[in-house]
Amino acid sequence: MNALLIAKNWPEPASTAAGRRTLDVLDLCREAGYQVHIASPAEPSPFQQNLSDLGYEPHSIAVNDTGFDSWIASLSPQLVIFDRFVMEEQFGWRVREHCPKAATLLDTSDFHTLREARQQAVRQHDRENTQPPYPPADLFTATAERELAAMVRCDRVLMISQVEIELLQSVFKLPAEHLLYLPFLIPELPDTDAWRPYADRQHLMMIGGFKHAPNKDAALWFKQAVWPLVRRQLPTVECHVYGAYADHAVQQWHAPKQGFFIKGRCDDALETLSHYRLNVAPLRFGAGQKGKILEGWLTGTPTVTTPVGAESMIATDALGYPLSDDPERLATTLVQLYQNPDNWKTVQDCGVEALKTGFLREHHAPGFIGALHTLQDTLTDIRHRNLWGRILWQSQHRATEYMSRWIEAKNQHPGKK
């Protein structure tokens, strides 16, 4: 059997948690018995994973191109995965037309509607110059209409957050059977005896790719609102900020005299993290699970985050410190953990427990593989029950298809209006 992942970008597991997540999904598909292919319209990146070395077959594709139709018909996949709802919009109707018996799975990575709504709430807060909590997020947006439509058109939706699964059921009334859960996966627990002790670590670290808006906002907010409070009490301590794709604006935040350093791309996140005393994830908005927090736990680096950061990762009372997005409280927590080895060790132990209970591959892989088999075996019945999906496949609701056809025709005749 062939499985095809249609990806917005080529996976960069060394740059993003989403890239590592993609490889986890592909590995599980192969374990389920599929020959795995991955296709993307993105330009190649010098940092992308060499997929051929892993036994996966990469293919370059283009949007608004009928060449995709004959190619996918020839490939004839039994399973097609879209790694963003925009990929389903671009290619879903072509898959449906030329491979109607292929099961379709939308991997949201994170719930874009929720992330964007929270971002707008934070922007409103900043305009009004108020203190947290932030205004309520408005989920009923144009993005929600598009993302929910893509979810319903697919046979199953893969979610990385239990919180978002509950939200989709309670607010948007998606049936529980339509949603599959798969968190970040680790093959085994780390060797805690190999971790550097408290005394051999120094400074604070942040990590996260700067193409991702929550990471960019977090770094700037931390520099402006939290770091001065920390630096005042720990004048010799530094904060080192790592992340791929640091543009000119981000480089301007580099302030050595303030102990705040923009370090740029990190070749080995786990090795780098293992040298630092604290890992900081001061997210004000976002969704899904956060790879930077998982990496902190994997390296025994106590990780301090906000309510948004902790969401879907760990219970709020299981962190070992009071959870807050108030700058003064966050700074107090950082200073206390930096100076107190006993409290530091408590938070480190909480990270180990979180890994043990939430992320072990052996706890989640069999269920996902079983769900893929069930999807293939009961596809006809699944589609019969998905009434709203069938309605959205009716011609009057297929605006994305006809827009794509119009763009394609326009590109073939550039001189005509």
Short mmCIF file of C-alpha atoms in Angstrom, two decimals:
data_model
loop_
_atom_site.label_atom_id
_atom_site.label_comp_id
_atom_site.label_asym_id
_atom_site.label_seq_id
_atom_site.Cartn_x
_atom_site.Cartn_y
_atom_site.Cartn_z
CA MET A 1 0.00 0.00 0.00
CA ASN A 2 1.10 3.56 -0.68
CA ALA A 3 0.73 6.42 1.77
CA LEU A 4 1.27 9.99 0.59
CA LEU A 5 1.94 12.99 2.80
CA ILE A 6 1.28 16.33 1.10
CA ALA A 7 3.36 18.80 3.10
CA LYS A 8 3.36 22.57 3.11
CA ASN A 9 7.12 22.55 3.76
CA TRP A 10 9.82 19.92 3.58
CA PRO A 11 10.46 18.58 7.09
CA GLU A 12 13.29 20.24 8.99
CA PRO A 13 13.54 18.17 12.18
CA ALA A 14 16.61 20.08 13.35
CA SER A 15 14.76 23.40 12.98
CA THR A 16 11.21 22.77 14.14
CA ALA A 17 9.20 20.48 16.38
CA ALA A 18 6.70 20.22 13.51
CA GLY A 19 9.43 18.67 11.37
CA ARG A 20 10.15 16.03 13.98
CA ARG A 21 6.45 15.40 14.36
CA THR A 22 6.14 14.80 10.61
CA LEU A 23 8.82 12.13 10.73
CA ASP A 24 7.04 10.44 13.64
CA VAL A 25 3.85 10.21 11.57
CA LEU A 26 5.73 8.85 8.55
CA ASP A 27 7.49 6.25 10.70
CA LEU A 28 4.16 5.03 12.05
CA CYS A 29 2.69 4.82 8.56
CA ARG A 30 5.59 2.65 7.48
CA GLU A 31 5.12 0.49 10.57
CA ALA A 32 1.47 0.11 9.58
CA GLY A 33 2.59 -1.43 6.29
CA TYR A 34 2.64 1.52 3.89
CA GLN A 35 5.25 2.48 1.34
CA VAL A 36 5.62 6.14 2.27
CA HIS A 37 5.84 9.05 -0.18
CA ILE A 38 6.03 12.74 0.63
CA ALA A 39 5.23 15.57 -1.77
CA SER A 40 5.51 19.31 -1.33
CA PRO A 41 5.21 22.45 -3.46
CA ALA A 42 7.84 24.17 -1.29
CA GLU A 43 11.29 25.11 -2.53
CA PRO A 44 14.10 22.87 -1.26
CA SER A 45 15.80 23.99 1.93
CA PRO A 46 19.44 23.35 2.88
CA PHE A 47 18.19 22.27 6.29
CA GLN A 48 15.54 19.78 5.19
CA GLN A 49 15.73 16.11 6.10
CA ASN A 50 17.16 13.77 3.47
CA LEU A 51 14.02 11.69 3.13
CA SER A 52 15.51 9.19 0.71
CA ASP A 53 18.04 8.16 3.36
CA LEU A 54 15.11 7.25 5.60
CA GLY A 55 13.49 5.13 2.89
CA TYR A 56 10.80 7.67 1.96
CA GLU A 57 10.25 8.87 -1.60
CA PRO A 58 10.14 12.67 -2.05
CA HIS A 59 8.26 14.31 -4.91
CA SER A 60 8.07 17.97 -5.96
CA ILE A 61 4.58 19.12 -6.89
CA ALA A 62 2.99 22.44 -7.83
CA VAL A 63 -0.25 24.11 -6.87
CA ASN A 64 -2.85 24.85 -9.55
CA ASP A 65 -1.25 22.28 -11.85
CA THR A 66 -3.08 19.52 -13.71
CA GLY A 67 0.18 17.57 -13.80
CA PHE A 68 -0.57 16.60 -10.21
CA ASP A 69 -3.72 14.80 -11.36
CA SER A 70 -2.03 12.24 -13.60
CA TRP A 71 0.83 11.83 -11.13
CA ILE A 72 -1.37 10.98 -8.16
CA ALA A 73 -3.60 8.75 -10.26
CA SER A 74 -0.49 6.79 -11.23
CA LEU A 75 0.72 6.61 -7.62
CA SER A 76 -2.76 5.49 -6.53
CA PRO A 77 -2.25 5.89 -2.76
CA GLN A 78 -4.52 4.15 -0.28
CA LEU A 79 -3.86 6.88 2.33
CA VAL A 80 -3.30 10.61 1.80
CA ILE A 81 -2.29 12.89 4.67
CA PHE A 82 -2.47 16.69 4.45
CA ASP A 83 -0.19 18.37 6.97
CA ARG A 84 -2.09 21.68 7.05
CA PHE A 85 -5.64 22.62 6.16
CA VAL A 86 -4.31 24.83 3.35
CA MET A 87 -2.82 21.72 1.75
CA GLU A 88 -6.23 20.06 1.87
CA GLU A 89 -7.74 23.13 0.23
CA GLN A 90 -5.15 23.08 -2.56
CA PHE A 91 -4.99 19.37 -3.25
CA GLY A 92 -7.91 17.66 -1.51
CA TRP A 93 -10.35 17.98 -4.39
CA ARG A 94 -7.78 16.63 -6.83
CA VAL A 95 -7.16 13.62 -4.57
CA ARG A 96 -10.90 13.05 -4.24
CA GLU A 97 -11.40 13.22 -8.00
CA HIS A 98 -8.50 11.00 -9.11
CA CYS A 99 -8.15 8.67 -6.09
CA PRO A 100 -11.70 8.50 -4.69
CA LYS A 101 -10.98 5.37 -2.66
CA ALA A 102 -7.96 6.85 -0.86
CA ALA A 103 -8.56 7.46 2.84
CA THR A 104 -7.75 11.05 3.81
CA LEU A 105 -6.26 12.31 7.06
CA LEU A 106 -5.73 15.94 8.04
CA ASP A 107 -2.81 16.47 10.42
CA THR A 108 -3.43 19.90 11.92
CA SER A 109 -0.08 20.05 13.79
CA ASP A 110 -1.82 22.63 15.92
CA PHE A 111 -5.29 24.11 15.72
CA HIS A 112 -4.58 27.18 13.58
CA THR A 113 -7.93 28.78 14.43
CA LEU A 114 -7.09 28.74 18.13
CA ARG A 115 -3.56 30.04 17.64
CA GLU A 116 -4.68 32.94 15.46
CA ALA A 117 -7.56 33.84 17.78
CA ARG A 118 -5.19 33.96 20.74
CA GLN A 119 -2.76 36.06 18.76
CA GLN A 120 -5.49 38.61 18.05
CA ALA A 121 -6.44 38.66 21.74
CA VAL A 122 -2.83 39.38 22.72
CA ARG A 123 -2.62 42.16 20.14
CA GLN A 124 -5.77 43.70 21.59
CA HIS A 125 -4.22 43.47 25.05
CA ASP A 126 -1.06 45.20 23.82
CA ARG A 127 -3.03 47.99 22.16
CA GLU A 128 -4.98 48.61 25.34
CA ASN A 129 -1.83 48.30 27.47
CA THR A 130 -3.54 46.21 30.14
CA GLN A 131 -2.28 43.43 32.40
CA PRO A 132 -3.07 39.73 31.95
CA PRO A 133 -5.37 37.91 31.72
CA TYR A 134 -5.73 38.49 28.02
CA PRO A 135 -9.12 39.12 26.40
CA PRO A 136 -11.16 36.05 25.43
CA ALA A 137 -10.21 34.55 22.08
CA ASP A 138 -12.83 34.83 19.33
CA LEU A 139 -12.88 31.43 17.65
CA PHE A 140 -15.64 32.16 15.15
CA THR A 141 -13.49 33.54 12.36
CA ALA A 142 -12.95 33.09 8.64
CA THR A 143 -10.00 30.84 9.43
CA ALA A 144 -12.29 28.66 11.54
CA GLU A 145 -14.68 28.28 8.62
CA ARG A 146 -11.87 27.14 6.33
CA GLU A 147 -10.14 24.88 8.84
CA LEU A 148 -13.32 23.21 10.06
CA ALA A 149 -14.45 22.64 6.47
CA ALA A 150 -11.15 20.90 5.70
CA MET A 151 -11.52 18.77 8.83
CA VAL A 152 -15.01 17.66 7.87
CA ARG A 153 -14.03 16.90 4.28
CA CYS A 154 -11.35 14.47 5.48
CA ASP A 155 -12.10 11.01 6.79
CA ARG A 156 -10.16 11.58 10.00
CA VAL A 157 -8.35 14.46 11.72
CA LEU A 158 -5.08 13.96 13.58
CA MET A 159 -4.67 16.17 16.66
CA ILE A 160 -1.66 16.70 18.89
CA SER A 161 -3.57 18.26 21.78
CA GLN A 162 -6.26 16.73 23.98
CA VAL A 163 -7.37 20.24 24.88
CA GLU A 164 -8.05 21.00 21.24
CA ILE A 165 -9.90 17.71 20.77
CA GLU A 166 -12.22 18.68 23.62
CA LEU A 167 -12.64 22.15 22.12
CA LEU A 168 -13.56 20.76 18.71
CA GLN A 169 -16.15 18.50 20.31
CA SER A 170 -17.67 20.99 22.74
CA VAL A 171 -17.62 24.20 20.66
CA PHE A 172 -17.69 22.98 17.06
CA LYS A 173 -19.53 19.69 17.65
CA LEU A 174 -17.16 17.42 15.73
CA PRO A 175 -17.80 13.79 16.66
CA ALA A 176 -15.23 12.11 18.88
CA GLU A 177 -14.70 9.28 16.35
CA HIS A 178 -13.56 11.82 13.75
CA LEU A 179 -10.58 12.94 15.86
CA LEU A 180 -7.39 10.95 16.47
CA TYR A 181 -4.86 11.86 19.17
CA LEU A 182 -1.13 11.54 18.71
CA PRO A 183 1.27 13.58 20.89
CA PHE A 184 4.97 14.08 20.41
CA LEU A 185 6.65 10.70 20.77
CA ILE A 186 9.85 9.66 22.53
CA PRO A 187 11.23 6.12 22.09
CA GLU A 188 12.33 5.81 25.72
CA LEU A 189 12.99 7.82 28.85
CA PRO A 190 16.30 9.70 28.96
CA ASP A 191 19.23 8.48 31.04
CA THR A 192 18.94 10.84 33.99
CA ASP A 193 22.33 9.77 35.38
CA ALA A 194 24.00 11.27 32.30
CA TRP A 195 22.52 14.73 32.86
CA ARG A 196 24.76 17.59 33.91
CA PRO A 197 24.08 18.57 37.51
CA TYR A 198 22.84 21.94 38.70
CA ALA A 199 26.32 23.22 39.59
CA ASP A 200 27.69 22.52 36.08
CA ARG A 201 25.02 24.58 34.33
CA GLN A 202 24.61 28.31 33.92
CA HIS A 203 22.47 30.92 32.19
CA LEU A 204 18.97 30.80 30.67
CA MET A 205 18.05 29.55 27.24
CA MET A 206 15.13 30.03 24.86
CA ILE A 207 14.64 28.12 21.61
CA GLY A 208 12.12 28.24 18.77
CA GLY A 209 12.08 28.98 15.06
CA PHE A 210 11.33 32.62 14.27
CA LYS A 211 9.04 31.83 11.34
CA HIS A 212 6.55 30.76 14.00
CA ALA A 213 4.75 33.88 15.29
CA PRO A 214 4.33 32.66 18.91
CA ASN A 215 8.10 32.17 19.23
CA LYS A 216 8.92 35.60 17.85
CA ASP A 217 6.42 37.27 20.16
CA ALA A 218 7.66 35.28 23.17
CA ALA A 219 11.28 36.33 22.68
CA LEU A 220 10.46 40.03 22.34
CA TRP A 221 7.97 40.05 25.22
CA PHE A 222 10.43 38.25 27.48
CA LYS A 223 13.22 40.69 26.60
CA GLN A 224 11.05 43.73 27.26
CA ALA A 225 8.80 42.67 30.15
CA VAL A 226 10.51 39.86 32.08
CA TRP A 227 14.24 39.86 31.49
CA PRO A 228 14.93 43.27 33.11
CA LEU A 229 13.27 42.00 36.30
CA VAL A 230 15.42 38.86 36.27
CA ARG A 231 18.63 40.67 35.37
CA ARG A 232 18.14 43.11 38.24
CA GLN A 233 18.37 40.22 40.71
CA LEU A 234 20.86 38.09 38.74
CA PRO A 235 23.19 40.69 37.18
CA THR A 236 25.79 38.18 35.91
CA VAL A 237 23.30 35.75 34.36
CA GLU A 238 22.65 35.77 30.62
CA CYS A 239 19.75 34.73 28.41
CA HIS A 240 20.66 33.03 25.13
CA VAL A 241 17.97 32.87 22.44
CA TYR A 242 18.26 30.18 19.76
CA GLY A 243 16.07 29.71 16.70
CA ALA A 244 16.20 29.22 12.96
CA TYR A 245 15.33 32.04 10.57
CA ALA A 246 16.19 35.00 12.81
CA ASP A 247 15.53 37.95 10.49
CA HIS A 248 16.96 41.46 10.70
CA ALA A 249 14.29 42.60 13.17
CA VAL A 250 15.12 39.73 15.52
CA GLN A 251 18.84 40.45 15.26
CA GLN A 252 18.16 43.94 16.57
CA TRP A 253 17.12 42.44 19.90
CA HIS A 254 20.71 41.29 20.50
CA ALA A 255 21.82 43.27 23.57
CA PRO A 256 25.04 41.95 25.15
CA LYS A 257 25.21 44.80 27.68
CA GLN A 258 21.84 43.64 28.99
CA GLY A 259 22.94 39.99 28.98
CA PHE A 260 20.47 39.16 26.19
CA PHE A 261 21.99 37.30 23.23
CA ILE A 262 20.41 36.27 19.91
CA LYS A 263 22.31 33.10 18.97
CA GLY A 264 20.42 32.03 15.84
CA ARG A 265 20.17 28.48 14.51
CA CYS A 266 21.06 25.65 16.87
CA ASP A 267 22.60 22.57 15.27
CA ASP A 268 21.82 20.23 18.17
CA ALA A 269 19.04 21.47 20.44
CA LEU A 270 19.37 18.70 23.02
CA GLU A 271 23.12 19.03 23.42
CA THR A 272 22.88 22.81 23.64
CA LEU A 273 20.06 22.73 26.18
CA SER A 274 21.99 20.34 28.41
CA HIS A 275 24.47 23.10 29.29
CA TYR A 276 21.88 25.59 30.57
CA ARG A 277 20.42 25.88 34.04
CA LEU A 278 16.93 26.93 32.92
CA ASN A 279 14.86 26.65 29.75
CA VAL A 280 12.30 29.41 29.24
CA ALA A 281 9.18 29.12 27.06
CA PRO A 282 7.30 32.40 27.72
CA LEU A 283 4.54 31.92 25.15
CA ARG A 284 1.67 34.40 25.21
CA PHE A 285 -0.28 32.66 22.46
CA GLY A 286 -0.09 29.44 20.50
CA ALA A 287 -1.72 26.03 20.23
CA GLY A 288 -0.80 22.37 20.09
CA GLN A 289 2.14 20.87 21.96
CA LYS A 290 5.45 22.65 22.33
CA GLY A 291 8.62 20.93 21.24
CA LYS A 292 10.81 23.37 23.15
CA ILE A 293 9.25 22.23 26.42
CA LEU A 294 9.67 18.57 25.53
CA GLU A 295 13.34 19.21 24.71
CA GLY A 296 13.86 20.84 28.08
CA TRP A 297 12.45 17.79 29.84
CA LEU A 298 14.53 15.41 27.70
CA THR A 299 17.74 17.16 28.75
CA GLY A 300 16.89 17.57 32.42
CA THR A 301 16.72 21.34 31.99
CA PRO A 302 13.95 22.70 34.23
CA THR A 303 11.54 24.52 31.98
CA VAL A 304 9.52 27.56 32.97
CA THR A 305 6.54 28.41 30.81
CA THR A 306 3.15 30.13 30.76
CA PRO A 307 -0.41 28.74 30.80
CA VAL A 308 -0.47 28.60 27.00
CA GLY A 309 2.88 26.82 26.96
CA ALA A 310 1.84 24.23 29.53
CA GLU A 311 -1.48 23.52 27.83
CA SER A 312 -1.67 19.99 26.41
CA MET A 313 1.80 19.24 27.83
CA ILE A 314 1.31 18.83 31.57
CA ALA A 315 -1.26 19.45 34.30
CA THR A 316 -0.99 22.94 35.75
CA ASP A 317 -0.41 21.59 39.25
CA ALA A 318 2.35 19.20 38.15
CA LEU A 319 5.03 21.68 37.10
CA GLY A 320 6.70 22.20 40.46
CA TYR A 321 6.21 25.97 40.35
CA PRO A 322 3.21 28.36 40.18
CA LEU A 323 2.10 28.81 36.58
CA SER A 324 1.63 32.42 35.46
CA ASP A 325 1.96 34.79 32.53
CA ASP A 326 2.44 37.82 34.78
CA PRO A 327 5.96 39.24 34.20
CA GLU A 328 6.77 39.78 37.86
CA ARG A 329 5.62 36.31 38.93
CA LEU A 330 7.47 34.73 36.02
CA ALA A 331 10.65 36.59 36.94
CA THR A 332 10.30 35.57 40.60
CA THR A 333 10.00 31.91 39.59
CA LEU A 334 13.05 32.09 37.35
CA VAL A 335 15.21 33.73 39.98
CA GLN A 336 14.14 31.29 42.68
CA LEU A 337 14.80 28.22 40.52
CA TYR A 338 18.11 29.60 39.32
CA GLN A 339 19.36 30.12 42.85
CA ASN A 340 17.82 27.17 44.68
CA PRO A 341 19.16 23.70 43.71
CA ASP A 342 16.45 21.86 45.67
CA ASN A 343 13.61 23.66 43.88
CA TRP A 344 15.50 23.23 40.61
CA LYS A 345 15.67 19.47 41.16
CA THR A 346 11.95 19.31 41.99
CA VAL A 347 11.06 20.93 38.66
CA GLN A 348 13.47 18.63 36.85
CA ASP A 349 11.73 15.60 38.40
CA CYS A 350 8.35 16.95 37.29
CA GLY A 351 9.61 16.98 33.71
CA VAL A 352 10.65 13.34 33.94
CA GLU A 353 7.21 12.40 35.24
CA ALA A 354 5.57 14.29 32.38
CA LEU A 355 7.65 12.34 29.85
CA LYS A 356 6.79 9.07 31.54
CA THR A 357 3.03 9.62 31.58
CA GLY A 358 2.42 11.52 28.33
CA PHE A 359 4.92 10.92 25.55
CA LEU A 360 6.30 7.38 25.43
CA ARG A 361 5.98 5.91 21.95
CA GLU A 362 4.90 2.51 23.27
CA HIS A 363 1.82 4.10 24.84
CA HIS A 364 0.56 5.82 21.67
CA ALA A 365 1.94 4.15 18.54
CA PRO A 366 -0.19 0.97 18.66
CA GLY A 367 -3.42 2.94 18.93
CA PHE A 368 -2.55 5.15 15.97
CA ILE A 369 -1.51 2.21 13.81
CA GLY A 370 -4.74 0.44 14.74
CA ALA A 371 -6.71 3.54 13.78
CA LEU A 372 -5.06 3.55 10.34
CA HIS A 373 -6.05 -0.09 9.81
CA THR A 374 -9.60 0.61 10.95
CA LEU A 375 -9.78 3.58 8.59
CA GLN A 376 -8.91 1.39 5.63
CA ASP A 377 -11.23 -1.44 6.67
CA THR A 378 -14.31 0.71 7.36
CA LEU A 379 -13.84 3.63 4.95
CA THR A 380 -17.19 3.17 3.21
CA ASP A 381 -19.06 3.15 6.50
CA ILE A 382 -17.08 6.15 7.79
CA ARG A 383 -18.05 8.16 4.71
CA HIS A 384 -21.69 7.15 4.97
CA ARG A 385 -21.79 8.52 8.51
CA ASN A 386 -19.96 11.73 7.61
CA LEU A 387 -23.00 13.58 6.28
CA TRP A 388 -21.49 17.07 6.55
CA GLY A 389 -18.40 15.92 4.69
CA ARG A 390 -20.57 14.65 1.84
CA ILE A 391 -22.46 17.93 1.74
CA LEU A 392 -19.20 19.91 1.49
CA TRP A 393 -18.11 17.74 -1.43
CA GLN A 394 -21.17 18.83 -3.42
CA SER A 395 -20.21 21.12 -6.28
CA GLN A 396 -21.80 24.26 -4.84
CA HIS A 397 -19.48 24.08 -1.82
CA ARG A 398 -16.22 23.49 -3.71
CA ALA A 399 -15.04 27.08 -4.10
CA THR A 400 -11.37 26.16 -3.58
CA GLU A 401 -11.48 23.79 -6.54
CA TYR A 402 -12.92 26.35 -8.91
CA MET A 403 -10.57 29.09 -7.74
CA SER A 404 -7.66 26.73 -8.43
CA ARG A 405 -9.01 25.89 -11.86
CA TRP A 406 -9.37 29.60 -12.64
CA ILE A 407 -5.79 30.35 -11.55
CA GLU A 408 -4.50 27.45 -13.62
CA ALA A 409 -6.33 28.65 -16.72
CA LYS A 410 -5.10 32.21 -16.13
CA ASN A 411 -1.50 30.99 -15.85
CA GLN A 412 -1.82 29.15 -19.16
CA HIS A 413 -3.06 32.31 -20.89
CA PRO A 414 -1.19 35.18 -19.18
CA GLY A 415 -2.11 37.75 -21.80
CA LYS A 416 -5.87 37.41 -21.23
CA LYS A 417 -7.81 39.16 -18.47
#
